[in-house]
Amino acid sequence: MLAPSGRTALARVARLLGRAARGLLAAGLLAALAAGAPCALVYGVGWPLPDHLPSPSEVGAVLMAPMSSSVLLDALACGGWLLWLVFVLDVAACAADVARGARRPHLRGRAGPVRRVAAVLVGTLLLAVLGRTATAA
């Protein structure tokens, strides 16, 4: 049987390892979403925007033709790029809130799902890095 001081030391090490694992998981998810999503979009769909500014006749021809699968994929890829941009801006806003000393990211006015995911990932990283002092704050 462990002495009381041995148990507290073991509990401290377990908490530290758990916090490190949560921090690594949050950092991995944040990196995958911030850097992996653009790579997946470019690799999977390609660049969805045209390489030149289309003329009005080209725009009219695309809009009047039946929708092809490439047009649908390009539209979905543009939506994916916009969603990625919103996520990156929300991560930056949450990081700025933390840097300014906010104790908790403010989710009342901006409570969309993207903002919540960004706030959870940034908050988890904050708790993993700062540990007990962040929890007390």
mmCIF file of C-alpha atoms in Angstrom:
data_model
loop_
_atom_site.group_PDB
_atom_site.id
_atom_site.type_symbol
_atom_site.label_atom_id
_atom_site.label_comp_id
_atom_site.label_asym_id
_atom_site.label_seq_id
_atom_site.Cartn_x
_atom_site.Cartn_y
_atom_site.Cartn_z
ATOM 1 C CA MET A 1 0.000 0.000 0.000
ATOM 2 C CA LEU A 2 1.240 3.481 -0.871
ATOM 3 C CA ALA A 3 1.821 6.105 1.756
ATOM 4 C CA PRO A 4 -0.456 9.181 1.623
ATOM 5 C CA SER A 5 2.339 11.291 0.150
ATOM 6 C CA GLY A 6 2.952 8.629 -2.514
ATOM 7 C CA ARG A 7 -0.717 8.615 -3.466
ATOM 8 C CA THR A 8 -0.848 12.388 -3.805
ATOM 9 C CA ALA A 9 2.298 12.358 -5.930
ATOM 10 C CA LEU A 10 0.796 9.622 -8.093
ATOM 11 C CA ALA A 11 -2.454 11.573 -8.399
ATOM 12 C CA ARG A 12 -0.507 14.697 -9.364
ATOM 13 C CA VAL A 13 1.375 12.808 -12.066
ATOM 14 C CA ALA A 14 -1.882 11.289 -13.358
ATOM 15 C CA ARG A 15 -3.503 14.734 -13.523
ATOM 16 C CA LEU A 16 -0.469 16.117 -15.336
ATOM 17 C CA LEU A 17 -0.503 13.274 -17.868
ATOM 18 C CA GLY A 18 -4.246 13.666 -18.401
ATOM 19 C CA ARG A 19 -3.881 17.394 -18.935
ATOM 20 C CA ALA A 20 -1.007 16.805 -21.368
ATOM 21 C CA ALA A 21 -3.056 14.229 -23.302
ATOM 22 C CA ARG A 22 -6.048 16.598 -23.546
ATOM 23 C CA GLY A 23 -3.752 19.404 -24.660
ATOM 24 C CA LEU A 24 -2.109 17.264 -27.328
ATOM 25 C CA LEU A 25 -5.495 16.092 -28.576
ATOM 26 C CA ALA A 26 -6.805 19.670 -28.741
ATOM 27 C CA ALA A 27 -3.626 20.865 -30.474
ATOM 28 C CA GLY A 28 -3.881 18.023 -32.980
ATOM 29 C CA LEU A 29 -7.536 18.765 -33.726
ATOM 30 C CA LEU A 30 -6.831 22.470 -34.011
ATOM 31 C CA ALA A 31 -3.933 21.835 -36.403
ATOM 32 C CA ALA A 32 -5.983 19.355 -38.425
ATOM 33 C CA LEU A 33 -8.866 21.779 -38.789
ATOM 34 C CA ALA A 34 -6.763 24.883 -39.381
ATOM 35 C CA ALA A 35 -4.137 23.392 -41.698
ATOM 36 C CA GLY A 36 -5.567 20.050 -42.793
ATOM 37 C CA ALA A 37 -8.893 21.312 -44.101
ATOM 38 C CA PRO A 38 -7.354 23.540 -46.816
ATOM 39 C CA CYS A 39 -4.996 20.746 -47.834
ATOM 40 C CA ALA A 40 -7.904 18.310 -48.060
ATOM 41 C CA LEU A 41 -9.954 20.787 -50.081
ATOM 42 C CA VAL A 42 -7.157 21.473 -52.558
ATOM 43 C CA TYR A 43 -6.182 17.807 -52.832
ATOM 44 C CA GLY A 44 -9.714 16.385 -52.954
ATOM 45 C CA VAL A 45 -11.537 18.945 -55.075
ATOM 46 C CA GLY A 46 -8.856 21.181 -56.478
ATOM 47 C CA TRP A 47 -9.035 24.936 -56.634
ATOM 48 C CA PRO A 48 -12.714 25.770 -57.159
ATOM 49 C CA LEU A 49 -12.310 29.286 -58.546
ATOM 50 C CA PRO A 50 -11.572 29.972 -62.218
ATOM 51 C CA ASP A 51 -8.081 31.026 -63.214
ATOM 52 C CA HIS A 52 -9.389 34.124 -64.999
ATOM 53 C CA LEU A 53 -12.250 36.566 -64.514
ATOM 54 C CA PRO A 54 -15.159 35.109 -66.487
ATOM 55 C CA SER A 55 -16.922 37.256 -69.024
ATOM 56 C CA PRO A 56 -20.656 37.888 -68.700
ATOM 57 C CA SER A 57 -21.340 35.455 -71.543
ATOM 58 C CA GLU A 58 -19.375 32.697 -69.751
ATOM 59 C CA VAL A 59 -21.294 33.334 -66.520
ATOM 60 C CA GLY A 60 -24.595 33.241 -68.438
ATOM 61 C CA ALA A 61 -23.627 30.001 -70.184
ATOM 62 C CA VAL A 62 -22.793 28.302 -66.863
ATOM 63 C CA LEU A 63 -25.990 29.547 -65.209
ATOM 64 C CA MET A 64 -28.244 28.502 -68.115
ATOM 65 C CA ALA A 65 -26.704 25.059 -68.620
ATOM 66 C CA PRO A 66 -27.885 22.082 -66.570
ATOM 67 C CA MET A 67 -25.896 21.773 -63.355
ATOM 68 C CA SER A 68 -22.970 19.441 -63.764
ATOM 69 C CA SER A 69 -21.245 17.577 -60.986
ATOM 70 C CA SER A 70 -18.136 19.754 -61.329
ATOM 71 C CA VAL A 71 -20.163 22.939 -60.782
ATOM 72 C CA LEU A 72 -21.814 21.392 -57.718
ATOM 73 C CA LEU A 73 -18.451 20.250 -56.311
ATOM 74 C CA ASP A 74 -16.938 23.678 -56.919
ATOM 75 C CA ALA A 75 -19.858 25.365 -55.137
ATOM 76 C CA LEU A 76 -19.502 22.982 -52.180
ATOM 77 C CA ALA A 77 -15.741 23.561 -52.118
ATOM 78 C CA CYS A 78 -16.306 27.341 -52.012
ATOM 79 C CA GLY A 79 -18.672 26.773 -49.073
ATOM 80 C CA GLY A 80 -16.007 24.664 -47.393
ATOM 81 C CA TRP A 81 -13.442 27.442 -47.848
ATOM 82 C CA LEU A 82 -15.852 29.964 -46.337
ATOM 83 C CA LEU A 83 -16.533 27.679 -43.367
ATOM 84 C CA TRP A 84 -12.785 27.219 -42.874
ATOM 85 C CA LEU A 85 -12.286 30.997 -42.944
ATOM 86 C CA VAL A 86 -15.002 31.522 -40.320
ATOM 87 C CA PHE A 87 -13.395 28.840 -38.128
ATOM 88 C CA VAL A 88 -9.918 30.366 -38.383
ATOM 89 C CA LEU A 89 -11.285 33.825 -37.575
ATOM 90 C CA ASP A 90 -13.134 32.414 -34.554
ATOM 91 C CA VAL A 91 -9.977 30.675 -33.326
ATOM 92 C CA ALA A 92 -8.099 33.948 -33.681
ATOM 93 C CA ALA A 93 -10.852 35.796 -31.797
ATOM 94 C CA CYS A 94 -10.810 33.231 -28.975
ATOM 95 C CA ALA A 95 -7.022 33.390 -28.788
ATOM 96 C CA ALA A 96 -7.204 37.191 -28.627
ATOM 97 C CA ASP A 97 -9.783 36.937 -25.823
ATOM 98 C CA VAL A 98 -7.457 34.661 -23.894
ATOM 99 C CA ALA A 99 -4.467 36.922 -24.542
ATOM 100 C CA ARG A 100 -6.418 39.936 -23.256
ATOM 101 C CA GLY A 101 -7.068 38.061 -20.051
ATOM 102 C CA ALA A 102 -10.639 36.954 -20.529
ATOM 103 C CA ARG A 103 -11.426 34.204 -18.099
ATOM 104 C CA ARG A 104 -13.861 32.536 -20.435
ATOM 105 C CA PRO A 105 -14.550 33.114 -24.142
ATOM 106 C CA HIS A 106 -17.742 35.127 -24.500
ATOM 107 C CA LEU A 107 -20.240 32.938 -26.330
ATOM 108 C CA ARG A 108 -23.459 34.854 -25.690
ATOM 109 C CA GLY A 109 -23.483 37.110 -28.743
ATOM 110 C CA ARG A 110 -21.655 34.738 -31.048
ATOM 111 C CA ALA A 111 -22.953 31.325 -30.087
ATOM 112 C CA GLY A 112 -22.721 29.499 -33.405
ATOM 113 C CA PRO A 113 -21.370 25.962 -33.622
ATOM 114 C CA VAL A 114 -18.112 27.077 -35.233
ATOM 115 C CA ARG A 115 -17.466 29.571 -32.421
ATOM 116 C CA ARG A 116 -18.184 26.910 -29.804
ATOM 117 C CA VAL A 117 -15.746 24.424 -31.377
ATOM 118 C CA ALA A 118 -13.063 27.119 -31.574
ATOM 119 C CA ALA A 119 -13.680 28.155 -27.964
ATOM 120 C CA VAL A 120 -13.523 24.561 -26.704
ATOM 121 C CA LEU A 121 -10.246 23.854 -28.516
ATOM 122 C CA VAL A 122 -8.591 27.088 -27.404
ATOM 123 C CA GLY A 123 -9.894 26.620 -23.851
ATOM 124 C CA THR A 124 -8.584 23.066 -23.705
ATOM 125 C CA LEU A 125 -5.173 24.223 -24.877
ATOM 126 C CA LEU A 126 -5.220 26.982 -22.263
ATOM 127 C CA LEU A 127 -6.033 24.512 -19.491
ATOM 128 C CA ALA A 128 -3.383 22.092 -20.708
ATOM 129 C CA VAL A 129 -0.668 24.743 -20.785
ATOM 130 C CA LEU A 130 -1.530 26.745 -17.693
ATOM 131 C CA GLY A 131 -3.099 23.954 -15.680
ATOM 132 C CA ARG A 132 -4.251 24.734 -12.181
ATOM 133 C CA THR A 133 -3.867 28.518 -12.442
ATOM 134 C CA ALA A 134 -6.259 28.650 -15.416
ATOM 135 C CA THR A 135 -8.801 26.496 -13.619
ATOM 136 C CA ALA A 136 -8.651 28.731 -10.557
ATOM 137 C CA ALA A 137 -9.121 31.841 -12.689
#
